[in-house]
mmCIF file of C-alpha atoms in Angstrom:
data_model
loop_
_atom_site.group_PDB
_atom_site.id
_atom_site.type_symbol
_atom_site.label_atom_id
_atom_site.label_comp_id
_atom_site.label_asym_id
_atom_site.label_seq_id
_atom_site.Cartn_x
_atom_site.Cartn_y
_atom_site.Cartn_z
ATOM 1 C CA UNK A 300 0.000 0.000 0.000
ATOM 2 C CA UNK A 301 1.335 3.452 -0.904
ATOM 3 C CA UNK A 302 2.111 6.087 1.728
ATOM 4 C CA UNK A 303 -0.806 8.226 0.502
ATOM 5 C CA UNK A 304 -3.121 5.220 0.805
ATOM 6 C CA UNK A 305 -1.991 4.473 4.352
ATOM 7 C CA UNK A 306 -2.558 8.105 5.329
ATOM 8 C CA UNK A 307 -6.068 7.927 3.876
ATOM 9 C CA UNK A 308 -6.712 4.753 5.845
ATOM 10 C CA UNK A 309 -5.553 6.330 9.115
ATOM 11 C CA UNK A 310 -7.505 9.547 8.639
ATOM 12 C CA UNK A 311 -10.580 7.618 7.530
ATOM 13 C CA UNK A 312 -10.570 5.898 10.906
ATOM 14 C CA UNK A 313 -9.944 9.144 12.784
ATOM 15 C CA UNK A 314 -12.073 11.659 10.888
ATOM 16 C CA UNK A 315 -14.677 9.481 9.170
ATOM 17 C CA UNK A 316 -15.850 11.237 6.034
ATOM 18 C CA UNK A 317 -14.055 11.239 2.714
ATOM 19 C CA UNK A 318 -14.266 15.039 2.630
ATOM 20 C CA UNK A 319 -12.482 15.312 5.981
ATOM 21 C CA UNK A 320 -9.804 12.908 4.791
ATOM 22 C CA UNK A 321 -9.246 15.008 1.665
ATOM 23 C CA UNK A 322 -8.899 18.177 3.767
ATOM 24 C CA UNK A 323 -6.415 16.431 6.055
ATOM 25 C CA UNK A 324 -4.344 15.420 3.048
ATOM 26 C CA UNK A 325 -4.396 19.011 1.797
ATOM 27 C CA UNK A 326 -3.249 20.330 5.182
ATOM 28 C CA UNK A 327 -0.306 17.893 5.177
ATOM 29 C CA UNK A 328 0.929 19.024 1.768
ATOM 30 C CA UNK A 329 4.450 20.430 2.079
ATOM 31 C CA UNK A 330 6.705 22.674 0.069
ATOM 32 C CA UNK A 331 10.467 22.410 0.152
ATOM 33 C CA UNK A 332 12.336 25.394 1.524
ATOM 34 C CA UNK A 333 15.726 26.546 0.326
ATOM 35 C CA UNK A 334 16.985 27.226 3.849
ATOM 36 C CA UNK A 335 15.923 24.076 5.648
ATOM 37 C CA UNK A 336 12.519 23.161 6.994
ATOM 38 C CA UNK A 337 9.583 22.337 4.737
ATOM 39 C CA UNK A 338 6.571 24.634 4.874
ATOM 40 C CA UNK A 339 2.825 24.066 4.981
ATOM 41 C CA UNK A 340 -0.163 26.238 4.217
ATOM 42 C CA UNK A 341 -1.618 28.073 7.246
ATOM 43 C CA UNK A 342 -5.302 27.503 6.579
ATOM 44 C CA UNK A 343 -7.229 30.115 4.644
ATOM 45 C CA UNK A 344 -4.439 32.659 5.099
ATOM 46 C CA UNK A 345 -2.540 30.851 2.324
ATOM 47 C CA UNK A 346 0.689 31.773 4.114
ATOM 48 C CA UNK A 347 3.426 29.150 3.873
ATOM 49 C CA UNK A 348 4.963 28.636 7.324
ATOM 50 C CA UNK A 349 7.743 26.381 8.605
ATOM 51 C CA UNK A 350 6.406 23.058 9.899
ATOM 52 C CA UNK A 351 8.078 23.746 13.245
ATOM 53 C CA UNK A 352 7.540 26.931 15.249
ATOM 54 C CA UNK A 353 9.951 28.197 17.911
ATOM 55 C CA UNK A 354 8.112 28.326 21.250
ATOM 56 C CA UNK A 355 8.127 31.619 23.106
ATOM 57 C CA UNK A 356 7.763 30.301 26.655
ATOM 58 C CA UNK A 357 10.852 28.096 26.472
ATOM 59 C CA UNK A 358 13.065 30.671 24.748
ATOM 60 C CA UNK A 359 12.148 33.083 27.532
ATOM 61 C CA UNK A 360 13.307 30.491 30.082
ATOM 62 C CA UNK A 361 16.872 30.411 28.713
ATOM 63 C CA UNK A 362 18.940 31.902 31.517
ATOM 64 C CA UNK A 363 21.656 33.415 29.317
ATOM 65 C CA UNK A 364 19.744 35.930 27.230
ATOM 66 C CA UNK A 365 22.580 36.313 24.739
ATOM 67 C CA UNK A 366 22.407 32.557 24.183
ATOM 68 C CA UNK A 367 18.645 32.838 23.663
ATOM 69 C CA UNK A 368 19.316 35.373 20.906
ATOM 70 C CA UNK A 369 21.921 33.080 19.316
ATOM 71 C CA UNK A 370 19.380 30.239 19.334
ATOM 72 C CA UNK A 371 16.794 32.425 17.603
ATOM 73 C CA UNK A 372 19.351 33.607 15.043
ATOM 74 C CA UNK A 373 20.260 29.982 14.311
ATOM 75 C CA UNK A 374 16.590 28.992 14.073
ATOM 76 C CA UNK A 375 16.038 31.613 11.365
ATOM 77 C CA UNK A 376 19.149 30.495 9.493
ATOM 78 C CA UNK A 377 17.984 26.858 9.657
ATOM 79 C CA UNK A 378 14.506 27.664 8.348
ATOM 80 C CA UNK A 379 12.466 27.674 11.582
ATOM 81 C CA UNK A 380 10.923 31.030 10.766
ATOM 82 C CA UNK A 381 7.567 30.813 12.580
ATOM 83 C CA UNK A 382 8.043 32.339 16.056
ATOM 84 C CA UNK A 383 5.526 31.922 18.899
ATOM 85 C CA UNK A 384 5.053 34.141 21.926
ATOM 86 C CA UNK A 385 2.447 35.494 24.358
ATOM 87 C CA UNK A 386 1.919 38.719 26.285
ATOM 88 C CA UNK A 387 2.155 36.995 29.667
ATOM 89 C CA UNK A 388 5.105 34.633 29.111
ATOM 90 C CA UNK A 389 7.628 35.350 31.876
ATOM 91 C CA UNK A 390 5.855 38.631 32.650
ATOM 92 C CA UNK A 391 6.707 39.945 29.208
ATOM 93 C CA UNK A 392 10.295 38.715 29.293
ATOM 94 C CA UNK A 393 9.804 36.308 26.400
ATOM 95 C CA UNK A 394 8.554 39.050 24.118
ATOM 96 C CA UNK A 395 11.357 41.369 25.169
ATOM 97 C CA UNK A 396 14.147 38.903 24.378
ATOM 98 C CA UNK A 397 12.490 37.939 21.105
ATOM 99 C CA UNK A 398 12.212 41.614 20.246
ATOM 100 C CA UNK A 399 15.930 41.998 20.817
ATOM 101 C CA UNK A 400 16.623 39.040 18.520
ATOM 102 C CA UNK A 401 14.375 40.372 15.772
ATOM 103 C CA UNK A 402 15.767 43.909 15.963
ATOM 104 C CA UNK A 403 18.864 42.879 14.003
ATOM 105 C CA UNK A 404 19.137 43.886 10.330
ATOM 106 C CA UNK A 405 16.642 41.977 8.190
ATOM 107 C CA UNK A 406 15.552 39.610 10.978
ATOM 108 C CA UNK A 407 11.940 40.728 11.405
ATOM 109 C CA UNK A 408 11.189 40.378 7.702
ATOM 110 C CA UNK A 409 12.285 36.735 7.726
ATOM 111 C CA UNK A 410 9.930 35.688 10.531
ATOM 112 C CA UNK A 411 6.209 34.975 10.668
ATOM 113 C CA UNK A 412 5.604 36.384 14.146
ATOM 114 C CA UNK A 413 2.813 35.232 16.418
ATOM 115 C CA UNK A 414 1.943 36.443 19.872
ATOM 116 C CA UNK A 415 -1.153 36.159 22.049
ATOM 117 C CA UNK A 416 -3.506 38.394 23.969
ATOM 118 C CA UNK A 417 -4.676 37.542 27.471
ATOM 119 C CA UNK A 418 -7.398 40.192 27.276
ATOM 120 C CA UNK A 419 -11.014 39.145 26.926
ATOM 121 C CA UNK A 420 -12.324 42.702 27.162
ATOM 122 C CA UNK A 421 -11.632 45.642 24.881
ATOM 123 C CA UNK A 422 -9.379 47.600 27.259
ATOM 124 C CA UNK A 423 -7.185 44.712 28.393
ATOM 125 C CA UNK A 424 -6.826 43.403 24.838
ATOM 126 C CA UNK A 425 -5.620 46.848 23.761
ATOM 127 C CA UNK A 426 -3.090 46.886 26.601
ATOM 128 C CA UNK A 427 -1.807 43.465 25.518
ATOM 129 C CA UNK A 428 -1.449 44.630 21.928
ATOM 130 C CA UNK A 429 0.368 47.841 22.805
ATOM 131 C CA UNK A 430 2.741 46.062 25.194
ATOM 132 C CA UNK A 431 3.463 43.271 22.702
ATOM 133 C CA UNK A 432 4.267 45.644 19.856
ATOM 134 C CA UNK A 433 6.617 47.615 22.100
ATOM 135 C CA UNK A 434 8.371 44.580 23.564
ATOM 136 C CA UNK A 435 8.726 42.825 20.210
ATOM 137 C CA UNK A 436 10.046 46.042 18.642
ATOM 138 C CA UNK A 437 7.725 45.765 15.665
ATOM 139 C CA UNK A 438 4.845 47.753 14.209
ATOM 140 C CA UNK A 439 2.810 44.696 13.234
ATOM 141 C CA UNK A 440 2.104 41.139 14.351
ATOM 142 C CA UNK A 441 1.507 38.488 11.721
ATOM 143 C CA UNK A 442 -0.802 36.386 13.895
ATOM 144 C CA UNK A 443 -2.485 37.563 17.097
ATOM 145 C CA UNK A 444 -4.283 34.858 19.034
ATOM 146 C CA UNK A 445 -6.602 34.963 22.015
ATOM 147 C CA UNK A 446 -4.649 33.060 24.643
ATOM 148 C CA UNK A 447 -5.917 30.102 26.658
ATOM 149 C CA UNK A 448 -9.566 29.677 25.785
ATOM 150 C CA UNK A 449 -9.740 27.263 28.725
ATOM 151 C CA UNK A 450 -13.010 28.129 30.421
ATOM 152 C CA UNK A 451 -16.416 27.390 28.952
ATOM 153 C CA UNK A 452 -17.437 31.060 28.967
ATOM 154 C CA UNK A 453 -14.210 32.384 27.391
ATOM 155 C CA UNK A 454 -15.651 32.246 23.850
ATOM 156 C CA UNK A 455 -18.605 34.361 25.000
ATOM 157 C CA UNK A 456 -16.386 36.820 26.828
ATOM 158 C CA UNK A 457 -14.070 37.436 23.863
ATOM 159 C CA UNK A 458 -16.987 38.571 21.730
ATOM 160 C CA UNK A 459 -19.349 40.072 24.315
ATOM 161 C CA UNK A 460 -16.700 42.030 26.254
ATOM 162 C CA UNK A 461 -14.943 43.500 23.234
ATOM 163 C CA UNK A 462 -11.700 41.540 22.841
ATOM 164 C CA UNK A 463 -12.483 40.648 19.249
ATOM 165 C CA UNK A 464 -13.524 44.251 18.586
ATOM 166 C CA UNK A 465 -10.032 45.357 19.588
ATOM 167 C CA UNK A 466 -8.446 42.704 17.373
ATOM 168 C CA UNK A 467 -10.516 43.715 14.367
ATOM 169 C CA UNK A 468 -9.630 47.375 14.857
ATOM 170 C CA UNK A 469 -5.957 46.443 15.091
ATOM 171 C CA UNK A 470 -6.276 44.401 11.913
ATOM 172 C CA UNK A 471 -7.892 47.344 10.104
ATOM 173 C CA UNK A 472 -5.054 49.592 11.311
ATOM 174 C CA UNK A 473 -2.422 47.201 9.953
ATOM 175 C CA UNK A 474 -1.085 46.242 13.385
ATOM 176 C CA UNK A 475 -2.365 42.661 13.142
ATOM 177 C CA UNK A 476 -2.576 40.568 9.989
ATOM 178 C CA UNK A 477 -4.478 37.474 11.146
ATOM 179 C CA UNK A 478 -6.529 36.557 14.229
ATOM 180 C CA UNK A 479 -6.807 33.183 15.947
ATOM 181 C CA UNK A 480 -7.131 31.542 19.357
ATOM 182 C CA UNK A 481 -5.497 28.939 21.578
ATOM 183 C CA UNK A 482 -6.483 26.595 24.377
ATOM 184 C CA UNK A 483 -5.431 23.377 26.048
ATOM 185 C CA UNK A 484 -8.383 22.375 28.224
ATOM 186 C CA UNK A 485 -11.203 20.784 26.250
ATOM 187 C CA UNK A 486 -11.925 20.393 22.515
ATOM 188 C CA UNK A 487 -15.547 21.395 23.131
ATOM 189 C CA UNK A 488 -14.360 24.944 23.932
ATOM 190 C CA UNK A 489 -12.527 25.051 20.601
ATOM 191 C CA UNK A 490 -15.716 23.928 18.875
ATOM 192 C CA UNK A 491 -17.607 26.727 20.640
ATOM 193 C CA UNK A 492 -15.042 29.267 19.417
ATOM 194 C CA UNK A 493 -15.267 27.908 15.879
ATOM 195 C CA UNK A 494 -19.055 28.258 15.975
ATOM 196 C CA UNK A 495 -18.891 31.946 16.863
ATOM 197 C CA UNK A 496 -19.771 34.418 14.067
ATOM 198 C CA UNK A 497 -16.173 35.087 13.083
ATOM 199 C CA UNK A 498 -13.894 33.231 10.657
ATOM 200 C CA UNK A 499 -10.789 32.564 12.734
ATOM 201 C CA UNK A 500 -7.551 32.190 10.809
ATOM 202 C CA UNK A 501 -6.002 29.674 13.214
ATOM 203 C CA UNK A 502 -6.604 27.524 16.265
ATOM 204 C CA UNK A 503 -3.791 26.268 18.492
ATOM 205 C CA UNK A 504 -4.231 23.070 20.508
ATOM 206 C CA UNK A 505 -2.451 20.089 22.125
ATOM 207 C CA UNK A 506 -1.388 17.509 19.556
ATOM 208 C CA UNK A 507 0.403 14.422 20.869
ATOM 209 C CA UNK A 508 0.249 10.630 21.043
ATOM 210 C CA UNK A 509 -1.671 10.654 24.333
ATOM 211 C CA UNK A 510 -4.310 13.085 23.078
ATOM 212 C CA UNK A 511 -5.640 10.433 20.706
ATOM 213 C CA UNK A 512 -6.918 8.526 23.760
ATOM 214 C CA UNK A 513 -8.074 11.312 26.102
ATOM 215 C CA UNK A 514 -10.340 14.353 25.501
ATOM 216 C CA UNK A 515 -8.978 14.275 21.998
ATOM 217 C CA UNK A 516 -8.347 17.510 20.137
ATOM 218 C CA UNK A 517 -7.066 15.604 17.123
ATOM 219 C CA UNK A 518 -10.314 13.654 16.824
ATOM 220 C CA UNK A 519 -12.743 16.490 17.628
ATOM 221 C CA UNK A 520 -11.233 19.942 17.106
ATOM 222 C CA UNK A 521 -8.948 19.205 14.158
ATOM 223 C CA UNK A 522 -11.732 17.968 11.823
ATOM 224 C CA UNK A 523 -13.857 20.996 12.775
ATOM 225 C CA UNK A 524 -10.934 23.291 11.887
ATOM 226 C CA UNK A 525 -10.269 21.546 8.592
ATOM 227 C CA UNK A 526 -13.927 21.832 7.602
ATOM 228 C CA UNK A 527 -13.649 25.618 8.059
ATOM 229 C CA UNK A 528 -10.150 25.910 6.551
ATOM 230 C CA UNK A 529 -8.780 27.106 9.899
ATOM 231 C CA UNK A 530 -5.029 26.566 10.217
ATOM 232 C CA UNK A 531 -4.225 24.087 13.009
ATOM 233 C CA UNK A 532 -1.229 24.946 15.189
ATOM 234 C CA UNK A 533 -0.066 22.007 17.289
ATOM 235 C CA UNK A 534 1.566 22.302 20.694
ATOM 236 C CA UNK A 535 2.461 20.161 23.730
ATOM 237 C CA UNK A 536 3.757 17.278 21.640
ATOM 238 C CA UNK A 537 5.629 16.196 24.783
ATOM 239 C CA UNK A 538 2.534 16.700 26.958
ATOM 240 C CA UNK A 539 4.284 19.367 29.004
ATOM 241 C CA UNK A 540 7.550 17.420 28.974
ATOM 242 C CA UNK A 541 6.660 14.080 30.537
ATOM 243 C CA UNK A 542 5.826 11.930 27.512
ATOM 244 C CA UNK A 543 9.360 11.212 26.220
ATOM 245 C CA UNK A 544 10.809 11.286 29.744
ATOM 246 C CA UNK A 545 8.426 8.819 31.382
ATOM 247 C CA UNK A 546 6.543 6.900 28.688
ATOM 248 C CA UNK A 547 7.301 4.468 25.886
ATOM 249 C CA UNK A 548 7.343 7.228 23.220
ATOM 250 C CA UNK A 549 10.674 8.821 22.341
ATOM 251 C CA UNK A 550 11.449 12.476 21.584
ATOM 252 C CA UNK A 551 11.584 11.774 17.853
ATOM 253 C CA UNK A 552 8.409 9.657 17.871
ATOM 254 C CA UNK A 553 6.508 12.414 19.686
ATOM 255 C CA UNK A 554 7.580 15.071 17.208
ATOM 256 C CA UNK A 555 7.070 12.867 14.144
ATOM 257 C CA UNK A 556 3.624 11.706 15.238
ATOM 258 C CA UNK A 557 2.406 15.275 15.822
ATOM 259 C CA UNK A 558 3.815 16.440 12.484
ATOM 260 C CA UNK A 559 2.108 13.486 10.770
ATOM 261 C CA UNK A 560 -1.288 14.908 11.670
ATOM 262 C CA UNK A 561 -2.861 17.713 9.593
ATOM 263 C CA UNK A 562 -1.253 20.622 11.431
ATOM 264 C CA UNK A 563 0.169 23.646 9.676
ATOM 265 C CA UNK A 564 2.990 23.881 12.179
ATOM 266 C CA UNK A 565 4.056 22.432 15.519
ATOM 267 C CA UNK A 566 5.231 24.712 18.331
ATOM 268 C CA UNK A 567 8.381 23.205 19.848
ATOM 269 C CA UNK A 568 9.981 24.212 23.134
ATOM 270 C CA UNK A 569 13.708 24.904 22.699
ATOM 271 C CA UNK A 570 16.095 25.912 25.476
ATOM 272 C CA UNK A 571 19.476 25.112 23.974
ATOM 273 C CA UNK A 572 21.306 24.962 20.670
ATOM 274 C CA UNK A 573 21.416 21.154 20.949
ATOM 275 C CA UNK A 574 17.625 21.010 21.312
ATOM 276 C CA UNK A 575 17.225 23.286 18.309
ATOM 277 C CA UNK A 576 19.431 21.167 16.100
ATOM 278 C CA UNK A 577 17.738 17.944 17.236
ATOM 279 C CA UNK A 578 14.362 19.317 16.131
ATOM 280 C CA UNK A 579 15.783 20.757 12.915
ATOM 281 C CA UNK A 580 17.101 17.274 12.096
ATOM 282 C CA UNK A 581 13.610 15.790 12.595
ATOM 283 C CA UNK A 582 11.928 18.512 10.563
ATOM 284 C CA UNK A 583 14.329 18.734 7.658
ATOM 285 C CA UNK A 584 13.018 16.627 4.798
ATOM 286 C CA UNK A 585 10.176 15.419 7.038
ATOM 287 C CA UNK A 586 7.902 12.694 5.702
ATOM 288 C CA UNK A 587 4.735 11.759 7.647
ATOM 289 C CA UNK A 588 4.642 8.469 9.491
ATOM 290 C CA UNK A 589 2.975 5.593 7.691
ATOM 291 C CA UNK A 590 -0.380 4.369 8.983
ATOM 292 C CA UNK A 591 1.036 1.245 10.597
ATOM 293 C CA UNK A 592 3.741 3.237 12.419
ATOM 294 C CA UNK A 593 1.163 5.580 13.936
ATOM 295 C CA UNK A 594 -1.063 2.664 14.923
ATOM 296 C CA UNK A 595 1.804 0.858 16.670
ATOM 297 C CA UNK A 596 2.772 4.007 18.570
ATOM 298 C CA UNK A 597 -0.815 4.710 19.664
ATOM 299 C CA UNK A 598 -1.191 1.114 20.817
ATOM 300 C CA UNK A 599 2.079 1.312 22.757
ATOM 301 C CA UNK A 600 0.862 4.248 24.883
ATOM 302 C CA UNK A 601 -2.833 3.326 25.152
ATOM 303 C CA UNK A 602 -2.669 1.862 28.674
ATOM 304 C CA UNK A 603 -1.246 5.063 30.195
ATOM 305 C CA UNK A 604 -2.975 7.626 27.988
ATOM 306 C CA UNK A 605 -6.645 7.185 28.836
ATOM 307 C CA UNK A 606 -6.554 8.626 32.364
ATOM 308 C CA UNK A 607 -4.861 11.886 31.366
ATOM 309 C CA UNK A 608 -1.780 11.487 33.552
ATOM 310 C CA UNK A 609 0.415 12.908 30.782
ATOM 311 C CA UNK A 610 -1.982 15.719 29.902
ATOM 312 C CA UNK A 611 -2.866 17.264 33.231
ATOM 313 C CA UNK A 612 -3.307 20.634 31.505
ATOM 314 C CA UNK A 613 -6.681 19.264 30.365
ATOM 315 C CA UNK A 614 -7.992 18.332 33.820
ATOM 316 C CA UNK A 615 -6.325 20.731 36.279
ATOM 317 C CA UNK A 616 -5.564 24.451 36.569
ATOM 318 C CA UNK A 617 -1.896 23.729 37.240
ATOM 319 C CA UNK A 618 -0.898 24.682 33.696
ATOM 320 C CA UNK A 619 -3.235 27.664 33.274
ATOM 321 C CA UNK A 620 -1.572 31.051 33.007
ATOM 322 C CA UNK A 621 -2.003 33.613 35.778
ATOM 323 C CA UNK A 622 -3.877 36.164 33.694
ATOM 324 C CA UNK A 623 -6.765 33.880 32.647
ATOM 325 C CA UNK A 624 -7.068 32.679 36.253
ATOM 326 C CA UNK A 625 -7.257 36.211 37.576
ATOM 327 C CA UNK A 626 -9.931 37.244 35.075
ATOM 328 C CA UNK A 627 -12.081 34.331 36.229
ATOM 329 C CA UNK A 628 -11.495 35.106 39.894
ATOM 330 C CA UNK A 629 -9.295 32.090 40.644
ATOM 331 C CA UNK A 630 -6.256 32.220 42.886
ATOM 332 C CA UNK A 631 -2.838 32.348 41.284
ATOM 333 C CA UNK A 632 -0.357 30.048 42.951
#
């Protein structure tokens, strides 16, 4: 059986309809890149973005800030040109160090830059935007996403309290090119966001081998995104770090499995040059796993995946950011 046929077989079992399978195949289509990583289409934006995206939280955790800048410079040179960030990462420190890295000659123009707003209401969203533009030392953001749609009423708040109004005004002013959202709690919240009267450009969500067995974004949210031509941005391919450290799935298997699903790009946490080059090696010339490889891997982790022990961000508040907690009146610890 050909590789395309095995992919169709796998997606047929996961997504069901022939139309969904065809959309998954389209999302997986790659273009070669002269400077390293292949690219994929980012949903209806038609932007071609690197299949791996440098994670903003982890780069902000690098203790030596000059080393963090060297890592980002190397990522650009190696073709990892989609950069992730968020207003609240390390109290703005992640955006500030990324801004320093992108302030070098010609750097900003080479990067598709994403950051995220914690604001649900009009005023707070505007504060997030202004702070992010200043910290990132740029006059526009390629993709601005509403961060951590983790509570059932977040989709209502973003529209009813004016957050989306701020984003649309920023888009009209040329400060934001595309608008999306993120979340790691429950695929039903993503579905609620997708059903709102706005055509989101992107949706970011956990994509990993455990997710297939527990509150599955890849089975529920991904098909809903594909049906609307919303670009899927994967994250947490290590489940917060524990999957390759404590389970039967290796670092490479975790990355390759996530990239074998119909995501436009996968956010990867990088804290050293060695980690960067390990992921570049996986991404360069990437070919999706065959159907039987994915099935074996899913079977290997099934016994420990179904209770959510490797995805506690779905069932606890331990991984929720401080700003969303505060807005909902929860303690920050």
